[in-house]
PDB file of C-alpha atoms in Angstrom:
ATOM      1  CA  UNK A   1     -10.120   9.380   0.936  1.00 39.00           C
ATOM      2  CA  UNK A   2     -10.421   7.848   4.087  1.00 41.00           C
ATOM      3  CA  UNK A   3     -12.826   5.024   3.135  1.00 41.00           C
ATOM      4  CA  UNK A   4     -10.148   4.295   0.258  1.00 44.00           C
ATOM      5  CA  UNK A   5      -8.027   3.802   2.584  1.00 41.00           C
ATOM      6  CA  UNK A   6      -9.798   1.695   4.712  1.00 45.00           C
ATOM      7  CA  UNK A   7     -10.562  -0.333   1.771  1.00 45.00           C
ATOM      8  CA  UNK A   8      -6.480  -0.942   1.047  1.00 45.00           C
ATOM      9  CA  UNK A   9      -6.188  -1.914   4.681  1.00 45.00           C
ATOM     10  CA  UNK A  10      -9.028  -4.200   4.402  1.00 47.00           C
ATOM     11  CA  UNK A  11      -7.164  -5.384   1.331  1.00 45.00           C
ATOM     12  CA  UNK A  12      -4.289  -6.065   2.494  1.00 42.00           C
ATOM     13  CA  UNK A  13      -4.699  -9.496   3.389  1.00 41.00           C
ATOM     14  CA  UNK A  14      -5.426  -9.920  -0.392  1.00 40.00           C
ATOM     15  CA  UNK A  15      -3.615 -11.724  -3.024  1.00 34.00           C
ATOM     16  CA  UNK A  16      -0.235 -13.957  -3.247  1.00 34.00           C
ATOM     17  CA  UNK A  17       1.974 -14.790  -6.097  1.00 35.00           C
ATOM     18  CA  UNK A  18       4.633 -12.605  -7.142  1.00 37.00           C
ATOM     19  CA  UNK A  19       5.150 -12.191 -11.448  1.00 35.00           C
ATOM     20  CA  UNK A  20       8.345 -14.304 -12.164  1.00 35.00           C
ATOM     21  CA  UNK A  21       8.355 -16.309  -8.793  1.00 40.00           C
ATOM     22  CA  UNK A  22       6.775 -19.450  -7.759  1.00 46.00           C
ATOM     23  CA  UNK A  23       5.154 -19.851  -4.336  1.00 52.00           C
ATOM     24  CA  UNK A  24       4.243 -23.417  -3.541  1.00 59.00           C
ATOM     25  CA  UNK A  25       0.396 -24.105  -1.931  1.00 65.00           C
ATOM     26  CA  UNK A  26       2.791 -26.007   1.192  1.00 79.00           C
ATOM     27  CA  UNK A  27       3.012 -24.541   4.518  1.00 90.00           C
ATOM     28  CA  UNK A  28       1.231 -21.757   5.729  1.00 91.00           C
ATOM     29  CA  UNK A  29      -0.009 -20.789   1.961  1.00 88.00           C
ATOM     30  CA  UNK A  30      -1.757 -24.243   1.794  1.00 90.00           C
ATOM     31  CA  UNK A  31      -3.389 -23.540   5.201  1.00 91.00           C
ATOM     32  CA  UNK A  32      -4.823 -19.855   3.595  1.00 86.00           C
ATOM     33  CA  UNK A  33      -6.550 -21.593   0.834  1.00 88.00           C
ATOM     34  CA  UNK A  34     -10.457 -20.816   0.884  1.00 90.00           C
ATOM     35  CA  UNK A  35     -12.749 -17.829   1.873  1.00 95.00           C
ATOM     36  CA  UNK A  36     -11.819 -15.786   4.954  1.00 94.00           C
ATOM     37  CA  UNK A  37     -13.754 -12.955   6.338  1.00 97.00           C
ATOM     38  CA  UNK A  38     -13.045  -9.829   8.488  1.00 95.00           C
ATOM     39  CA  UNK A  39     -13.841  -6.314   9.225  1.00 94.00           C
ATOM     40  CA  UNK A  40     -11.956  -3.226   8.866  1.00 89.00           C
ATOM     41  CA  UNK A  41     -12.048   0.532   9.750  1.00 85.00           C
ATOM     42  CA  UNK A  42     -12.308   1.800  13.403  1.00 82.00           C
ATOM     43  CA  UNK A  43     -15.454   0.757  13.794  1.00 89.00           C
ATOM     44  CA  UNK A  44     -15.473  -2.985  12.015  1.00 90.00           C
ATOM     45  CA  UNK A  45     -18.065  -2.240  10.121  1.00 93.00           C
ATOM     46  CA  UNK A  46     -16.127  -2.853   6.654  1.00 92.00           C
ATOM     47  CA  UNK A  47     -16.628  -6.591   5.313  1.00 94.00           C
ATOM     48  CA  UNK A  48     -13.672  -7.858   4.251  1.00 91.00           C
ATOM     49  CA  UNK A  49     -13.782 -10.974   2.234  1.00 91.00           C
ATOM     50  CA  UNK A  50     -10.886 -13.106   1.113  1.00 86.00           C
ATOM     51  CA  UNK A  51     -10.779 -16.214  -1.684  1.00 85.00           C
ATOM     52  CA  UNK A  52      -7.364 -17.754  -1.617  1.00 81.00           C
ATOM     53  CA  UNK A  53      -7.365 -20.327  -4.462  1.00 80.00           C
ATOM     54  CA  UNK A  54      -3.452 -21.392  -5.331  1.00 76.00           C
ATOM     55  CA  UNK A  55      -1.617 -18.345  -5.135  1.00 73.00           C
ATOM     56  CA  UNK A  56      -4.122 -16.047  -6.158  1.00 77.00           C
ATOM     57  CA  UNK A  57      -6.696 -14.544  -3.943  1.00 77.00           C
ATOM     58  CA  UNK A  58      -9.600 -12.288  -4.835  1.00 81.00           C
ATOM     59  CA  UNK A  59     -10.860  -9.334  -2.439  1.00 83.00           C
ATOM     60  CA  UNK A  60     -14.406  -7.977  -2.170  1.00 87.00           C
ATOM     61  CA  UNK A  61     -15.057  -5.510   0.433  1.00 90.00           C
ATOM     62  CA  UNK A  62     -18.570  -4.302   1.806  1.00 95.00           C
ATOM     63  CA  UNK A  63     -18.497  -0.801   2.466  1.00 95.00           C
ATOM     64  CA  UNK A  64     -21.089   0.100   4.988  1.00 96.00           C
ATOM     65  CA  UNK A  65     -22.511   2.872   2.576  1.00 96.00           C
ATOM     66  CA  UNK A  66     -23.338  -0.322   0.195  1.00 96.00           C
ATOM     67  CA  UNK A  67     -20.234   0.423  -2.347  1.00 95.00           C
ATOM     68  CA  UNK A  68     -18.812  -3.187  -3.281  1.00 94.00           C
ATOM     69  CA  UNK A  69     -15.013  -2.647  -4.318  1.00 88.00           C
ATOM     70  CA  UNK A  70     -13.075  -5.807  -6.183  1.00 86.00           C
ATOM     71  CA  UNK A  71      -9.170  -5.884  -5.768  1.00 84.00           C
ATOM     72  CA  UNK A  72      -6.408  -8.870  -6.324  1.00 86.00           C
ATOM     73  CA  UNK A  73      -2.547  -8.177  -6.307  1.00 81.00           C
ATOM     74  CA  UNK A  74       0.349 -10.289  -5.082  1.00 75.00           C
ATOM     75  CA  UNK A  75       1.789 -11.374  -1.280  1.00 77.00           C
ATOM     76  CA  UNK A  76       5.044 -12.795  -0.545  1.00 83.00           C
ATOM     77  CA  UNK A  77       5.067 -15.102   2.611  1.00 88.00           C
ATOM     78  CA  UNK A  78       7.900 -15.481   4.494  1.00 93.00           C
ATOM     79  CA  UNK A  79       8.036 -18.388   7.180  1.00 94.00           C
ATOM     80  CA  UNK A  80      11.282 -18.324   8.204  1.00 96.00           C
ATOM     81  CA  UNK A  81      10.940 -14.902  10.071  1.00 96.00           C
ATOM     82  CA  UNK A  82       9.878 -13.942  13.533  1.00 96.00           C
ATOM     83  CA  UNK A  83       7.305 -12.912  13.600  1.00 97.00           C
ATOM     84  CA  UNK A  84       6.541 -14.389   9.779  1.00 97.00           C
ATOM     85  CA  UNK A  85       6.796 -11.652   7.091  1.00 94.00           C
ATOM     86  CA  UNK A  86       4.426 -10.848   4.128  1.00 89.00           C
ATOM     87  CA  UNK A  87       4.567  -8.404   1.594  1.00 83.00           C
ATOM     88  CA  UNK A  88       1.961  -7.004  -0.570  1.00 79.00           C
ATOM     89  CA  UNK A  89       2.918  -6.197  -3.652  1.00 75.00           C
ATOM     90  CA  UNK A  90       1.756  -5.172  -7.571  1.00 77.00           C
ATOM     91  CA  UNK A  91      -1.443  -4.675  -5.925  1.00 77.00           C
ATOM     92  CA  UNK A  92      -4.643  -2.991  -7.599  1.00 82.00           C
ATOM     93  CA  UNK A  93      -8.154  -2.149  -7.603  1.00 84.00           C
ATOM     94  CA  UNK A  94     -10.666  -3.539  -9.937  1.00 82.00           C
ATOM     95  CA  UNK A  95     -10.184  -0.039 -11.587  1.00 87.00           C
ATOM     96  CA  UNK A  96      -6.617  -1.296 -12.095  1.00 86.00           C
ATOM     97  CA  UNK A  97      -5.584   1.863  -9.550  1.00 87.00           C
ATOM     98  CA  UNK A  98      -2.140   0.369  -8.355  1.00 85.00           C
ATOM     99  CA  UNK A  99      -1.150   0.674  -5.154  1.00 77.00           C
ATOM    100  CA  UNK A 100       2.024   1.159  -3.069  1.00 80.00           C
ATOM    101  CA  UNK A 101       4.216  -2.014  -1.569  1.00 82.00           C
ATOM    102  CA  UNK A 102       3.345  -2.922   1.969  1.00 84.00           C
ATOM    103  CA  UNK A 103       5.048  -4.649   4.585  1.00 91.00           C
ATOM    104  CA  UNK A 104       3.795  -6.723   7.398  1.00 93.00           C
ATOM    105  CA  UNK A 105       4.101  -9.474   9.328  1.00 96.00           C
ATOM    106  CA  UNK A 106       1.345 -12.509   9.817  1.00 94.00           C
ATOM    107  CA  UNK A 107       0.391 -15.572  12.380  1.00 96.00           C
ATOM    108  CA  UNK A 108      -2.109 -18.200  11.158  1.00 95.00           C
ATOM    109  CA  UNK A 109      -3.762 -19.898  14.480  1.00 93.00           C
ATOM    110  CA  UNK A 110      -6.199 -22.570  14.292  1.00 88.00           C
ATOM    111  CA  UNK A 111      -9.276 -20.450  12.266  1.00 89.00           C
ATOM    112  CA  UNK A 112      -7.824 -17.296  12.644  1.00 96.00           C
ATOM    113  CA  UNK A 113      -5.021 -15.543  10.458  1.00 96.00           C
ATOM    114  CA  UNK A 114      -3.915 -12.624  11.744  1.00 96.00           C
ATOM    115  CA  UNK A 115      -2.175  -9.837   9.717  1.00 92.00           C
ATOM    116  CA  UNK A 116      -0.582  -6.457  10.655  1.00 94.00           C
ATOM    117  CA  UNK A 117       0.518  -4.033   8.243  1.00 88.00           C
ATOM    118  CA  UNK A 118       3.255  -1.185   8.649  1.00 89.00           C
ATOM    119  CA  UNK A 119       1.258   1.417   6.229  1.00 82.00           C
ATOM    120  CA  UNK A 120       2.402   2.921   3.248  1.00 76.00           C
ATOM    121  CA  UNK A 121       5.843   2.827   3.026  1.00 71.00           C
ATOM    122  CA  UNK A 122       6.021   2.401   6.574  1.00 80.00           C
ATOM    123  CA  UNK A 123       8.496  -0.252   7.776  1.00 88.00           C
ATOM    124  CA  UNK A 124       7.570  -3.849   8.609  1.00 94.00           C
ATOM    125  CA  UNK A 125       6.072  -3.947  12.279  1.00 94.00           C
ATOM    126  CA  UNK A 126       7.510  -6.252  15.189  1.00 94.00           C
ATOM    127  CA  UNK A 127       4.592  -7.087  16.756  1.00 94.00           C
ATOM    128  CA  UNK A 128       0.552  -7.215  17.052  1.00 96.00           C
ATOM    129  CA  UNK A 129      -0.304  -3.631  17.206  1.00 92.00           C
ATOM    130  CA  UNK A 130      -1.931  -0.781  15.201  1.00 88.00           C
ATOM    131  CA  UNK A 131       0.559   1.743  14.099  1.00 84.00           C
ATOM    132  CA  UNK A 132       0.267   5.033  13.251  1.00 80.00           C
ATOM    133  CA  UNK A 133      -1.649   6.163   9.391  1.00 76.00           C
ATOM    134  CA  UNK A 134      -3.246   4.825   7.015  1.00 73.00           C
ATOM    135  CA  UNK A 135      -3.200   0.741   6.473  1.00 74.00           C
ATOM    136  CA  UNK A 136      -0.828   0.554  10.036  1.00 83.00           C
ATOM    137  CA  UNK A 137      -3.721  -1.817  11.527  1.00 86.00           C
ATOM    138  CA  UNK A 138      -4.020  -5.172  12.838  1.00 92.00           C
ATOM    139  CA  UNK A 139      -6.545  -7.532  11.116  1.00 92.00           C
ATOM    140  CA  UNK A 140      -8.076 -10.595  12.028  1.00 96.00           C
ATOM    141  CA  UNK A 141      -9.980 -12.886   8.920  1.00 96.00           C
ATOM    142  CA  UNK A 142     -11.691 -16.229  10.077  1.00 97.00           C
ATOM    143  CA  UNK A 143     -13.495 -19.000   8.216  1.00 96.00           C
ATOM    144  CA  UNK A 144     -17.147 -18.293   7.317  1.00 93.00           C
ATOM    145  CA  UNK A 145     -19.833 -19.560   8.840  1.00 87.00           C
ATOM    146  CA  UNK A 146     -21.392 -22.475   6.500  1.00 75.00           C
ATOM    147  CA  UNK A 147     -24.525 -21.664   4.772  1.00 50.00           C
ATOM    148  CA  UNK A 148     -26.022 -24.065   6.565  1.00 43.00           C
ATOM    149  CA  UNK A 149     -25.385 -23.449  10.177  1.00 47.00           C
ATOM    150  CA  UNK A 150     -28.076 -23.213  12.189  1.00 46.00           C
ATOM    151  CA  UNK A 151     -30.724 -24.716  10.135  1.00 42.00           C
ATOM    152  CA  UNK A 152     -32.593 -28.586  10.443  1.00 41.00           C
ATOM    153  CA  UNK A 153     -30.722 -30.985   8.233  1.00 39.00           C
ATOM    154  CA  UNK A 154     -32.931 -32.558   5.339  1.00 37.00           C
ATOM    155  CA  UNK A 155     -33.034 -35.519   7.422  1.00 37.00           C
ATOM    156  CA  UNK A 156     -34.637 -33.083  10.127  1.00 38.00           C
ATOM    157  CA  UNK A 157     -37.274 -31.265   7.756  1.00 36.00           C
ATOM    158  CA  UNK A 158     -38.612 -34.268   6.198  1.00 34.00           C
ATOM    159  CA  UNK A 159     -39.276 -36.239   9.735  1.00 35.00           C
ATOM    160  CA  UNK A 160     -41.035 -32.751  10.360  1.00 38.00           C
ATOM    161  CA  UNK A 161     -42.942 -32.820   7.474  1.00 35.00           C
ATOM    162  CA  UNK A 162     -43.952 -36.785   7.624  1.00 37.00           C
ATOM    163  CA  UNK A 163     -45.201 -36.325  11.115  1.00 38.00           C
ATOM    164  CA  UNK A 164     -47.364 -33.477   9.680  1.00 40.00           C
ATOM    165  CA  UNK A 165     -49.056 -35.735   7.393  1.00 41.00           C
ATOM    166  CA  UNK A 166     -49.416 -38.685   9.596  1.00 43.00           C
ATOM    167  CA  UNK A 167     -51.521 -36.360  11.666  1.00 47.00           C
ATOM    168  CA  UNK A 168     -53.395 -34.731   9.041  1.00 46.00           C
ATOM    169  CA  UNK A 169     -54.243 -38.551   7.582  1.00 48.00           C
ATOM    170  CA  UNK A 170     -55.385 -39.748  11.365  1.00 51.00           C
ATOM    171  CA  UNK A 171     -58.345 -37.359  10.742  1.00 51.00           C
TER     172      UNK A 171
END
């Protein structure tokens, strides 16, 4: 029970668009759009990953026992609030479990976007900090790294590889 419940707070920062409403890609929904990562549970060692494309955003979360669990549902952003509102709503699990509304509030900095949840059916917090039960947590998703980081360019590998034959054809 509890690592289904660390799975909804990992979640959380899920999916937006709402049945019958339009949310434009402007704003702060334009600057969500792409994978984010995170971790979840007390001990972060819950991957949390996030694909916003539109208003639609698919979950997959990394359990550290190797389960992968698949989820999507609906967020409401709110811009106009202090801090900025979101809701989750008509949210499910890829085994089309549905679970309940959520309220919380949000900050998107540079390549971080923040979210803090009040819990189920727990009001919306004020501020940045973990409340009390299940989902009342404060988490923090960021771009991922490219696949590429760290690694010689092409450029980099084939100088490597033409010095190694200009040595091997000096012999």
């Amino acid at each position: 029970m509890k690592l289904a419940l660390m799975m909804v707070v990992a979640i959380s920062g899920a999916t937006w668009a709402v049945a019958g409403e339009t949310q434009s890609t402007a704003g702060d929904l334009a600057k969500l759009q792409g994978k984010w990562e995170g971790r979840a549970g007390d001990a972060k060692a819950i991957r949390v990953t996030l694909d916003v494309t539109g208003t639609n955003v698919n979950v997959l979360v990394h359990t550290p026992q190797g389960l992968k669990i698949r989820a999507k549902g609906s967020l409401k952003l709110d811009e106009s609030t202090t801090p900025r509102s979101l809701d989750w709503v008509k949210f499910s699990c890829s085994d089309q479990q549905e679970l309940p509304e959520i309220a919380g509030i949000y900050k998107v900095e540079n390549d971080a976007f923040t979210i803090c949840n009040g819990g189920f059916n727990g009001a919306r917090p004020s501020d940045f900090k973990p409340g009390d039960g299940p989902l009342a947590d404060v988490l923090v998703f960021r771009r991922p790294a490219t696949a590429t980081a760290g690694k010689p360019s092409t450029g980099a590998a084939l100088a490597k590889v033409e010095r190694k034959d200009s040595k091997s054809s000096d012999h």
